[in-house]
Amino acid sequence: LRGTLALGCFRGRSRRKTRLSDAASPPSGQQDSAARRANALLALSRFLRMLLQLAFLAAGGWLVVQQELTAGATTERAKVRALYTWVTKNIRYVSISLGAGRLVPRPASQVLHNRYGDCKDKAVLFITLARLAGIEVHFALVRTRDTGPVARVVPMQQFNHAIVYVPDQPGLPGGRFFDPTVEQFDVSVLRPDDQGTWSLVLDPKPFLEGLTTVVPQQTWREVPYQRADVDSTQVNLTLRVDAAGDAQ
């Protein structure tokens, strides 16, 4: 993701409006009854729409979770590894910084259908699929180390990357960060520019439950440097020195 992210990332849900056809005004004695029926119809249409949206997403997610992602995974750690591996290998990282897409993540169902997305898209998909598998995962905003430290007293408009944080929970003690954009690293390895930074971690539970007006819980967490035995690079060089002392 090139550019900045805002704390309102999750407010990217489309807000469709349901419109009822105008009808002739009923007699005055029936206005209250007609209004009640109209309100009931409007509430029902919104409820059904919500159910359909959730059903389509859940159906697609469960299909993937059951058939491809967590098959054979018997522990929470194995499920996270399977989810991470599938998202990094099957959802292509494509930076899309056009219009609202610079700030607003696309719905998980759309990313799953397209099979590509940027950092925040892949993070949202990972979070959604993990929830379907019974694992709690949080959205994490990061200012990568190469762009300088984040000013924690003024967090807005400083972030240029999104990853995920798996908090401490049964079967997954301790809590740790994952970067779903990394396609060439092992699940245990973070990108070097993620490490040594501070992340603003948001619990997406209100949004996943449809509570779009509830402010999510926000926590600053340090993204630790990884041990050398986990994140290291080995370079093997073969030099040939001739009689003149030149090496090739």
PDB file of C-alpha atoms in Angstrom:
ATOM      1  CA  LEU A   1       0.000   0.000   0.000  1.00  0.00           C
ATOM      2  CA  ARG A   2       1.453   3.320  -1.050  1.00  0.00           C
ATOM      3  CA  GLY A   3       0.061   6.322   0.737  1.00  0.00           C
ATOM      4  CA  THR A   4      -1.623   6.576   4.088  1.00  0.00           C
ATOM      5  CA  LEU A   5      -4.291   4.767   6.010  1.00  0.00           C
ATOM      6  CA  ALA A   6      -6.792   6.282   8.404  1.00  0.00           C
ATOM      7  CA  LEU A   7      -8.462   4.889  11.467  1.00  0.00           C
ATOM      8  CA  GLY A   8     -11.724   4.794   9.539  1.00  0.00           C
ATOM      9  CA  CYS A   9     -10.520   1.952   7.344  1.00  0.00           C
ATOM     10  CA  PHE A  10     -13.390  -0.288   8.356  1.00  0.00           C
ATOM     11  CA  ARG A  11     -15.977   2.295   7.486  1.00  0.00           C
ATOM     12  CA  GLY A  12     -15.717   1.199   3.891  1.00  0.00           C
ATOM     13  CA  ARG A  13     -18.896  -0.827   4.005  1.00  0.00           C
ATOM     14  CA  SER A  14     -21.285   0.322   1.333  1.00  0.00           C
ATOM     15  CA  ARG A  15     -24.447   1.866   2.696  1.00  0.00           C
ATOM     16  CA  ARG A  16     -27.245   0.946   0.401  1.00  0.00           C
ATOM     17  CA  LYS A  17     -30.573   2.616   0.822  1.00  0.00           C
ATOM     18  CA  THR A  18     -33.853   0.807   0.548  1.00  0.00           C
ATOM     19  CA  ARG A  19     -36.534   2.806  -1.175  1.00  0.00           C
ATOM     20  CA  LEU A  20     -40.211   2.116  -1.022  1.00  0.00           C
ATOM     21  CA  SER A  21     -42.481   3.115  -3.873  1.00  0.00           C
ATOM     22  CA  ASP A  22     -44.685   6.067  -3.198  1.00  0.00           C
ATOM     23  CA  ALA A  23     -48.254   5.115  -2.641  1.00  0.00           C
ATOM     24  CA  ALA A  24     -51.433   7.084  -2.420  1.00  0.00           C
ATOM     25  CA  SER A  25     -52.025   8.497   1.032  1.00  0.00           C
ATOM     26  CA  PRO A  26     -54.500   6.321   2.933  1.00  0.00           C
ATOM     27  CA  PRO A  27     -57.516   7.766   4.667  1.00  0.00           C
ATOM     28  CA  SER A  28     -56.700   9.589   7.855  1.00  0.00           C
ATOM     29  CA  GLY A  29     -58.069   6.755   9.980  1.00  0.00           C
ATOM     30  CA  GLN A  30     -55.600   4.318   8.415  1.00  0.00           C
ATOM     31  CA  GLN A  31     -52.440   6.462   8.395  1.00  0.00           C
ATOM     32  CA  ASP A  32     -51.009   5.030  11.616  1.00  0.00           C
ATOM     33  CA  SER A  33     -51.609   1.468  10.479  1.00  0.00           C
ATOM     34  CA  ALA A  34     -50.082   2.138   7.063  1.00  0.00           C
ATOM     35  CA  ALA A  35     -47.054   3.776   8.652  1.00  0.00           C
ATOM     36  CA  ARG A  36     -46.533   0.786  10.919  1.00  0.00           C
ATOM     37  CA  ARG A  37     -46.757  -1.603   7.985  1.00  0.00           C
ATOM     38  CA  ALA A  38     -44.308   0.511   5.948  1.00  0.00           C
ATOM     39  CA  ASN A  39     -41.836   0.636   8.828  1.00  0.00           C
ATOM     40  CA  ALA A  40     -42.153  -3.102   9.345  1.00  0.00           C
ATOM     41  CA  LEU A  41     -41.541  -3.747   5.637  1.00  0.00           C
ATOM     42  CA  LEU A  42     -38.519  -1.458   5.641  1.00  0.00           C
ATOM     43  CA  ALA A  43     -37.067  -3.149   8.724  1.00  0.00           C
ATOM     44  CA  LEU A  44     -37.690  -6.596   7.215  1.00  0.00           C
ATOM     45  CA  SER A  45     -35.998  -5.666   3.929  1.00  0.00           C
ATOM     46  CA  ARG A  46     -32.943  -4.374   5.794  1.00  0.00           C
ATOM     47  CA  PHE A  47     -32.813  -7.498   7.941  1.00  0.00           C
ATOM     48  CA  LEU A  48     -33.052  -9.825   4.939  1.00  0.00           C
ATOM     49  CA  ARG A  49     -30.425  -7.843   3.075  1.00  0.00           C
ATOM     50  CA  MET A  50     -28.066  -8.156   6.033  1.00  0.00           C
ATOM     51  CA  LEU A  51     -28.700 -11.902   6.217  1.00  0.00           C
ATOM     52  CA  LEU A  52     -28.005 -12.336   2.503  1.00  0.00           C
ATOM     53  CA  GLN A  53     -24.786 -10.370   2.707  1.00  0.00           C
ATOM     54  CA  LEU A  54     -23.605 -12.422   5.660  1.00  0.00           C
ATOM     55  CA  ALA A  55     -24.757 -15.658   4.049  1.00  0.00           C
ATOM     56  CA  PHE A  56     -22.851 -15.031   0.817  1.00  0.00           C
ATOM     57  CA  LEU A  57     -19.674 -14.151   2.697  1.00  0.00           C
ATOM     58  CA  ALA A  58     -19.992 -17.030   5.138  1.00  0.00           C
ATOM     59  CA  ALA A  59     -20.741 -19.541   2.393  1.00  0.00           C
ATOM     60  CA  GLY A  60     -17.670 -18.532   0.396  1.00  0.00           C
ATOM     61  CA  GLY A  61     -15.508 -18.392   3.485  1.00  0.00           C
ATOM     62  CA  TRP A  62     -16.621 -21.748   4.831  1.00  0.00           C
ATOM     63  CA  LEU A  63     -16.120 -23.363   1.444  1.00  0.00           C
ATOM     64  CA  VAL A  64     -12.490 -22.254   1.469  1.00  0.00           C
ATOM     65  CA  VAL A  65     -11.948 -22.977   5.151  1.00  0.00           C
ATOM     66  CA  GLN A  66     -13.406 -26.455   4.980  1.00  0.00           C
ATOM     67  CA  GLN A  67     -11.994 -27.630   1.653  1.00  0.00           C
ATOM     68  CA  GLU A  68      -8.671 -25.859   1.240  1.00  0.00           C
ATOM     69  CA  LEU A  69      -7.408 -23.978   4.249  1.00  0.00           C
ATOM     70  CA  THR A  70      -7.669 -25.923   7.474  1.00  0.00           C
ATOM     71  CA  ALA A  71      -8.036 -29.468   6.190  1.00  0.00           C
ATOM     72  CA  GLY A  72      -6.033 -31.675   8.526  1.00  0.00           C
ATOM     73  CA  ALA A  73      -5.246 -28.827  10.954  1.00  0.00           C
ATOM     74  CA  THR A  74      -6.013 -30.118  14.436  1.00  0.00           C
ATOM     75  CA  THR A  75      -4.594 -27.255  16.540  1.00  0.00           C
ATOM     76  CA  GLU A  76      -5.138 -23.486  16.573  1.00  0.00           C
ATOM     77  CA  ARG A  77      -1.503 -22.932  15.637  1.00  0.00           C
ATOM     78  CA  ALA A  78      -1.842 -25.274  12.661  1.00  0.00           C
ATOM     79  CA  LYS A  79      -5.003 -23.440  11.557  1.00  0.00           C
ATOM     80  CA  VAL A  80      -3.231 -20.067  11.638  1.00  0.00           C
ATOM     81  CA  ARG A  81      -0.335 -21.523   9.627  1.00  0.00           C
ATOM     82  CA  ALA A  82      -2.765 -22.973   7.084  1.00  0.00           C
ATOM     83  CA  LEU A  83      -4.690 -19.688   6.798  1.00  0.00           C
ATOM     84  CA  TYR A  84      -1.508 -17.653   6.406  1.00  0.00           C
ATOM     85  CA  THR A  85      -0.056 -20.022   3.814  1.00  0.00           C
ATOM     86  CA  TRP A  86      -3.262 -20.039   1.757  1.00  0.00           C
ATOM     87  CA  VAL A  87      -3.742 -16.266   1.792  1.00  0.00           C
ATOM     88  CA  THR A  88      -0.108 -15.523   0.901  1.00  0.00           C
ATOM     89  CA  LYS A  89       0.040 -18.146  -1.860  1.00  0.00           C
ATOM     90  CA  ASN A  90      -3.426 -17.763  -3.401  1.00  0.00           C
ATOM     91  CA  ILE A  91      -4.254 -14.060  -3.008  1.00  0.00           C
ATOM     92  CA  ARG A  92      -1.880 -12.043  -5.161  1.00  0.00           C
ATOM     93  CA  TYR A  93      -0.539  -8.819  -3.631  1.00  0.00           C
ATOM     94  CA  VAL A  94      -1.505  -5.916  -5.878  1.00  0.00           C
ATOM     95  CA  SER A  95      -1.237  -2.323  -4.650  1.00  0.00           C
ATOM     96  CA  ILE A  96      -4.408  -0.498  -5.733  1.00  0.00           C
ATOM     97  CA  SER A  97      -4.245   3.160  -4.706  1.00  0.00           C
ATOM     98  CA  LEU A  98      -7.123   4.638  -6.672  1.00  0.00           C
ATOM     99  CA  GLY A  99      -9.899   6.714  -5.156  1.00  0.00           C
ATOM    100  CA  ALA A 100     -11.372   5.315  -1.975  1.00  0.00           C
ATOM    101  CA  GLY A 101      -9.243   2.192  -2.451  1.00  0.00           C
ATOM    102  CA  ARG A 102      -6.272   4.157  -1.070  1.00  0.00           C
ATOM    103  CA  LEU A 103      -7.860   4.123   2.377  1.00  0.00           C
ATOM    104  CA  VAL A 104     -10.809   1.742   2.418  1.00  0.00           C
ATOM    105  CA  PRO A 105     -10.251  -2.037   2.414  1.00  0.00           C
ATOM    106  CA  ARG A 106     -12.389  -4.047   0.044  1.00  0.00           C
ATOM    107  CA  PRO A 107     -14.880  -6.591   1.428  1.00  0.00           C
ATOM    108  CA  ALA A 108     -13.395  -9.994   2.135  1.00  0.00           C
ATOM    109  CA  SER A 109     -15.864 -11.611  -0.265  1.00  0.00           C
ATOM    110  CA  GLN A 110     -14.626  -9.381  -3.109  1.00  0.00           C
ATOM    111  CA  VAL A 111     -10.972 -10.100  -2.368  1.00  0.00           C
ATOM    112  CA  LEU A 112     -11.735 -13.805  -2.201  1.00  0.00           C
ATOM    113  CA  HIS A 113     -13.481 -13.632  -5.585  1.00  0.00           C
ATOM    114  CA  ASN A 114     -10.802 -11.489  -7.272  1.00  0.00           C
ATOM    115  CA  ARG A 115      -7.908 -13.484  -5.779  1.00  0.00           C
ATOM    116  CA  TYR A 116      -5.867 -10.295  -5.403  1.00  0.00           C
ATOM    117  CA  GLY A 117      -5.664  -7.279  -3.098  1.00  0.00           C
ATOM    118  CA  ASP A 118      -3.360  -4.845  -1.344  1.00  0.00           C
ATOM    119  CA  CYS A 119      -2.108  -5.029   2.236  1.00  0.00           C
ATOM    120  CA  LYS A 120      -5.335  -3.919   3.932  1.00  0.00           C
ATOM    121  CA  ASP A 121      -7.434  -6.143   1.642  1.00  0.00           C
ATOM    122  CA  LYS A 122      -5.379  -9.209   2.502  1.00  0.00           C
ATOM    123  CA  ALA A 123      -5.487  -8.314   6.196  1.00  0.00           C
ATOM    124  CA  VAL A 124      -9.300  -8.053   6.139  1.00  0.00           C
ATOM    125  CA  LEU A 125      -9.601 -11.388   4.301  1.00  0.00           C
ATOM    126  CA  PHE A 126      -7.246 -13.073   6.772  1.00  0.00           C
ATOM    127  CA  ILE A 127      -9.248 -11.699   9.715  1.00  0.00           C
ATOM    128  CA  THR A 128     -12.573 -12.806   8.222  1.00  0.00           C
ATOM    129  CA  LEU A 129     -11.462 -16.335   7.380  1.00  0.00           C
ATOM    130  CA  ALA A 130      -9.770 -16.711  10.760  1.00  0.00           C
ATOM    131  CA  ARG A 131     -13.007 -15.709  12.496  1.00  0.00           C
ATOM    132  CA  LEU A 132     -14.864 -18.368  10.508  1.00  0.00           C
ATOM    133  CA  ALA A 133     -12.278 -20.864  11.758  1.00  0.00           C
ATOM    134  CA  GLY A 134     -12.861 -19.730  15.356  1.00  0.00           C
ATOM    135  CA  ILE A 135      -9.659 -17.675  15.711  1.00  0.00           C
ATOM    136  CA  GLU A 136      -9.548 -14.061  16.882  1.00  0.00           C
ATOM    137  CA  VAL A 137      -7.366 -11.798  14.736  1.00  0.00           C
ATOM    138  CA  HIS A 138      -6.968  -7.996  14.900  1.00  0.00           C
ATOM    139  CA  PHE A 139      -6.219  -5.362  12.246  1.00  0.00           C
ATOM    140  CA  ALA A 140      -2.808  -3.700  12.698  1.00  0.00           C
ATOM    141  CA  LEU A 141      -1.718  -0.378  11.165  1.00  0.00           C
ATOM    142  CA  VAL A 142       2.029   0.048  10.710  1.00  0.00           C
ATOM    143  CA  ARG A 143       4.415   2.786   9.662  1.00  0.00           C
ATOM    144  CA  THR A 144       7.254   0.754   8.195  1.00  0.00           C
ATOM    145  CA  ARG A 145      10.674   1.338   9.724  1.00  0.00           C
ATOM    146  CA  ASP A 146      12.189   2.782   6.540  1.00  0.00           C
ATOM    147  CA  THR A 147       9.774   5.752   6.710  1.00  0.00           C
ATOM    148  CA  GLY A 148      10.765   6.767  10.235  1.00  0.00           C
ATOM    149  CA  PRO A 149       9.155   6.368  13.663  1.00  0.00           C
ATOM    150  CA  VAL A 150       5.457   6.931  14.216  1.00  0.00           C
ATOM    151  CA  ALA A 151       4.372   9.784  16.503  1.00  0.00           C
ATOM    152  CA  ARG A 152       2.095   7.925  18.881  1.00  0.00           C
ATOM    153  CA  VAL A 153       0.486  11.110  20.192  1.00  0.00           C
ATOM    154  CA  VAL A 154      -0.761  11.937  16.674  1.00  0.00           C
ATOM    155  CA  PRO A 155      -1.411   8.571  15.009  1.00  0.00           C
ATOM    156  CA  MET A 156      -3.534   9.743  12.088  1.00  0.00           C
ATOM    157  CA  GLN A 157      -2.187   9.887   8.533  1.00  0.00           C
ATOM    158  CA  GLN A 158       1.157   8.301   9.344  1.00  0.00           C
ATOM    159  CA  PHE A 159       0.598   4.658   8.430  1.00  0.00           C
ATOM    160  CA  ASN A 160       1.620   3.135   5.117  1.00  0.00           C
ATOM    161  CA  HIS A 161       1.035  -0.569   5.741  1.00  0.00           C
ATOM    162  CA  ALA A 162      -1.504  -2.965   7.263  1.00  0.00           C
ATOM    163  CA  ILE A 163      -0.807  -6.366   8.813  1.00  0.00           C
ATOM    164  CA  VAL A 164      -2.595  -8.541  11.404  1.00  0.00           C
ATOM    165  CA  TYR A 165      -2.121  -9.357  15.066  1.00  0.00           C
ATOM    166  CA  VAL A 166      -3.193 -12.662  16.607  1.00  0.00           C
ATOM    167  CA  PRO A 167      -3.795 -11.933  20.307  1.00  0.00           C
ATOM    168  CA  ASP A 168      -3.207 -14.309  23.164  1.00  0.00           C
ATOM    169  CA  GLN A 169      -5.983 -16.923  23.195  1.00  0.00           C
ATOM    170  CA  PRO A 170      -6.448 -20.625  23.937  1.00  0.00           C
ATOM    171  CA  GLY A 171      -4.079 -22.620  21.729  1.00  0.00           C
ATOM    172  CA  LEU A 172      -2.194 -19.464  20.676  1.00  0.00           C
ATOM    173  CA  PRO A 173      -0.327 -18.124  23.714  1.00  0.00           C
ATOM    174  CA  GLY A 174       1.652 -14.910  23.753  1.00  0.00           C
ATOM    175  CA  GLY A 175       0.257 -13.124  20.705  1.00  0.00           C
ATOM    176  CA  ARG A 176       2.223 -12.240  17.564  1.00  0.00           C
ATOM    177  CA  PHE A 177       2.096 -10.322  14.271  1.00  0.00           C
ATOM    178  CA  PHE A 178       1.715 -11.751  10.768  1.00  0.00           C
ATOM    179  CA  ASP A 179       2.133  -9.986   7.426  1.00  0.00           C
ATOM    180  CA  PRO A 180      -0.158 -11.567   4.786  1.00  0.00           C
ATOM    181  CA  THR A 181       1.566  -9.646   1.964  1.00  0.00           C
ATOM    182  CA  VAL A 182       4.799 -11.650   2.276  1.00  0.00           C
ATOM    183  CA  GLU A 183       4.731 -14.392  -0.340  1.00  0.00           C
ATOM    184  CA  GLN A 184       8.286 -15.701  -0.144  1.00  0.00           C
ATOM    185  CA  PHE A 185       8.881 -15.958   3.610  1.00  0.00           C
ATOM    186  CA  ASP A 186       7.987 -18.702   6.036  1.00  0.00           C
ATOM    187  CA  VAL A 187       5.001 -18.119   8.322  1.00  0.00           C
ATOM    188  CA  SER A 188       7.343 -17.433  11.256  1.00  0.00           C
ATOM    189  CA  VAL A 189       9.155 -14.555   9.489  1.00  0.00           C
ATOM    190  CA  LEU A 190       8.020 -10.920   9.350  1.00  0.00           C
ATOM    191  CA  ARG A 191       9.144  -8.424   6.740  1.00  0.00           C
ATOM    192  CA  PRO A 192      12.281  -6.618   7.977  1.00  0.00           C
ATOM    193  CA  ASP A 193      10.633  -3.176   7.684  1.00  0.00           C
ATOM    194  CA  ASP A 194       7.724  -4.324   9.906  1.00  0.00           C
ATOM    195  CA  GLN A 195      10.079  -5.187  12.750  1.00  0.00           C
ATOM    196  CA  GLY A 196      11.088  -2.613  15.340  1.00  0.00           C
ATOM    197  CA  THR A 197       8.027  -0.415  14.764  1.00  0.00           C
ATOM    198  CA  TRP A 198       4.933   0.480  16.777  1.00  0.00           C
ATOM    199  CA  SER A 199       1.562  -0.713  15.497  1.00  0.00           C
ATOM    200  CA  LEU A 200      -1.885   0.649  16.239  1.00  0.00           C
ATOM    201  CA  VAL A 201      -3.918  -2.550  16.677  1.00  0.00           C
ATOM    202  CA  LEU A 202      -7.700  -2.419  16.277  1.00  0.00           C
ATOM    203  CA  ASP A 203     -10.115  -5.114  17.397  1.00  0.00           C
ATOM    204  CA  PRO A 204     -12.565  -5.502  14.463  1.00  0.00           C
ATOM    205  CA  LYS A 205     -15.204  -7.350  16.481  1.00  0.00           C
ATOM    206  CA  PRO A 206     -17.798  -4.516  16.336  1.00  0.00           C
ATOM    207  CA  PHE A 207     -17.552  -4.346  12.546  1.00  0.00           C
ATOM    208  CA  LEU A 208     -17.678  -8.118  12.115  1.00  0.00           C
ATOM    209  CA  GLU A 209     -20.849  -8.097  14.194  1.00  0.00           C
ATOM    210  CA  GLY A 210     -22.394  -5.249  12.184  1.00  0.00           C
ATOM    211  CA  LEU A 211     -21.972  -2.611  14.912  1.00  0.00           C
ATOM    212  CA  THR A 212     -20.657   0.083  12.562  1.00  0.00           C
ATOM    213  CA  THR A 213     -21.234   2.933  15.033  1.00  0.00           C
ATOM    214  CA  VAL A 214     -19.193   1.349  17.837  1.00  0.00           C
ATOM    215  CA  VAL A 215     -15.611   2.591  18.181  1.00  0.00           C
ATOM    216  CA  PRO A 216     -13.251  -0.414  18.132  1.00  0.00           C
ATOM    217  CA  GLN A 217     -10.795  -1.029  20.931  1.00  0.00           C
ATOM    218  CA  GLN A 218      -7.386   0.386  19.974  1.00  0.00           C
ATOM    219  CA  THR A 219      -4.044  -0.653  21.453  1.00  0.00           C
ATOM    220  CA  TRP A 220      -0.471   0.367  20.719  1.00  0.00           C
ATOM    221  CA  ARG A 221       1.785  -2.671  20.404  1.00  0.00           C
ATOM    222  CA  GLU A 222       5.455  -2.865  19.577  1.00  0.00           C
ATOM    223  CA  VAL A 223       6.379  -5.103  16.657  1.00  0.00           C
ATOM    224  CA  PRO A 224       9.488  -6.838  18.014  1.00  0.00           C
ATOM    225  CA  TYR A 225      12.665  -7.617  16.149  1.00  0.00           C
ATOM    226  CA  GLN A 226      12.929 -11.315  15.422  1.00  0.00           C
ATOM    227  CA  ARG A 227      15.740 -13.549  16.590  1.00  0.00           C
ATOM    228  CA  ALA A 228      18.597 -14.194  14.184  1.00  0.00           C
ATOM    229  CA  ASP A 229      17.834 -17.908  14.124  1.00  0.00           C
ATOM    230  CA  VAL A 230      14.307 -17.091  12.866  1.00  0.00           C
ATOM    231  CA  ASP A 231      15.052 -14.244  10.471  1.00  0.00           C
ATOM    232  CA  SER A 232      18.486 -14.522   8.884  1.00  0.00           C
ATOM    233  CA  THR A 233      20.059 -14.492   5.436  1.00  0.00           C
ATOM    234  CA  GLN A 234      22.915 -16.751   4.412  1.00  0.00           C
ATOM    235  CA  VAL A 235      25.081 -15.820   1.439  1.00  0.00           C
ATOM    236  CA  ASN A 236      27.577 -18.294  -0.036  1.00  0.00           C
ATOM    237  CA  LEU A 237      30.342 -16.880  -2.237  1.00  0.00           C
ATOM    238  CA  THR A 238      32.927 -18.780  -4.263  1.00  0.00           C
ATOM    239  CA  LEU A 239      36.033 -16.737  -5.182  1.00  0.00           C
ATOM    240  CA  ARG A 240      38.812 -17.715  -7.538  1.00  0.00           C
ATOM    241  CA  VAL A 241      42.062 -15.837  -7.124  1.00  0.00           C
ATOM    242  CA  ASP A 242      44.506 -15.815 -10.057  1.00  0.00           C
ATOM    243  CA  ALA A 243      48.297 -15.340  -9.944  1.00  0.00           C
ATOM    244  CA  ALA A 244      47.918 -11.577 -10.207  1.00  0.00           C
ATOM    245  CA  GLY A 245      45.735 -11.497  -7.116  1.00  0.00           C
ATOM    246  CA  ASP A 246      42.500 -10.731  -8.922  1.00  0.00           C
ATOM    247  CA  ALA A 247      39.427 -12.514  -7.700  1.00  0.00           C
ATOM    248  CA  GLN A 248      36.412 -13.668  -9.621  1.00  0.00           C
TER     249      GLN A 248
END
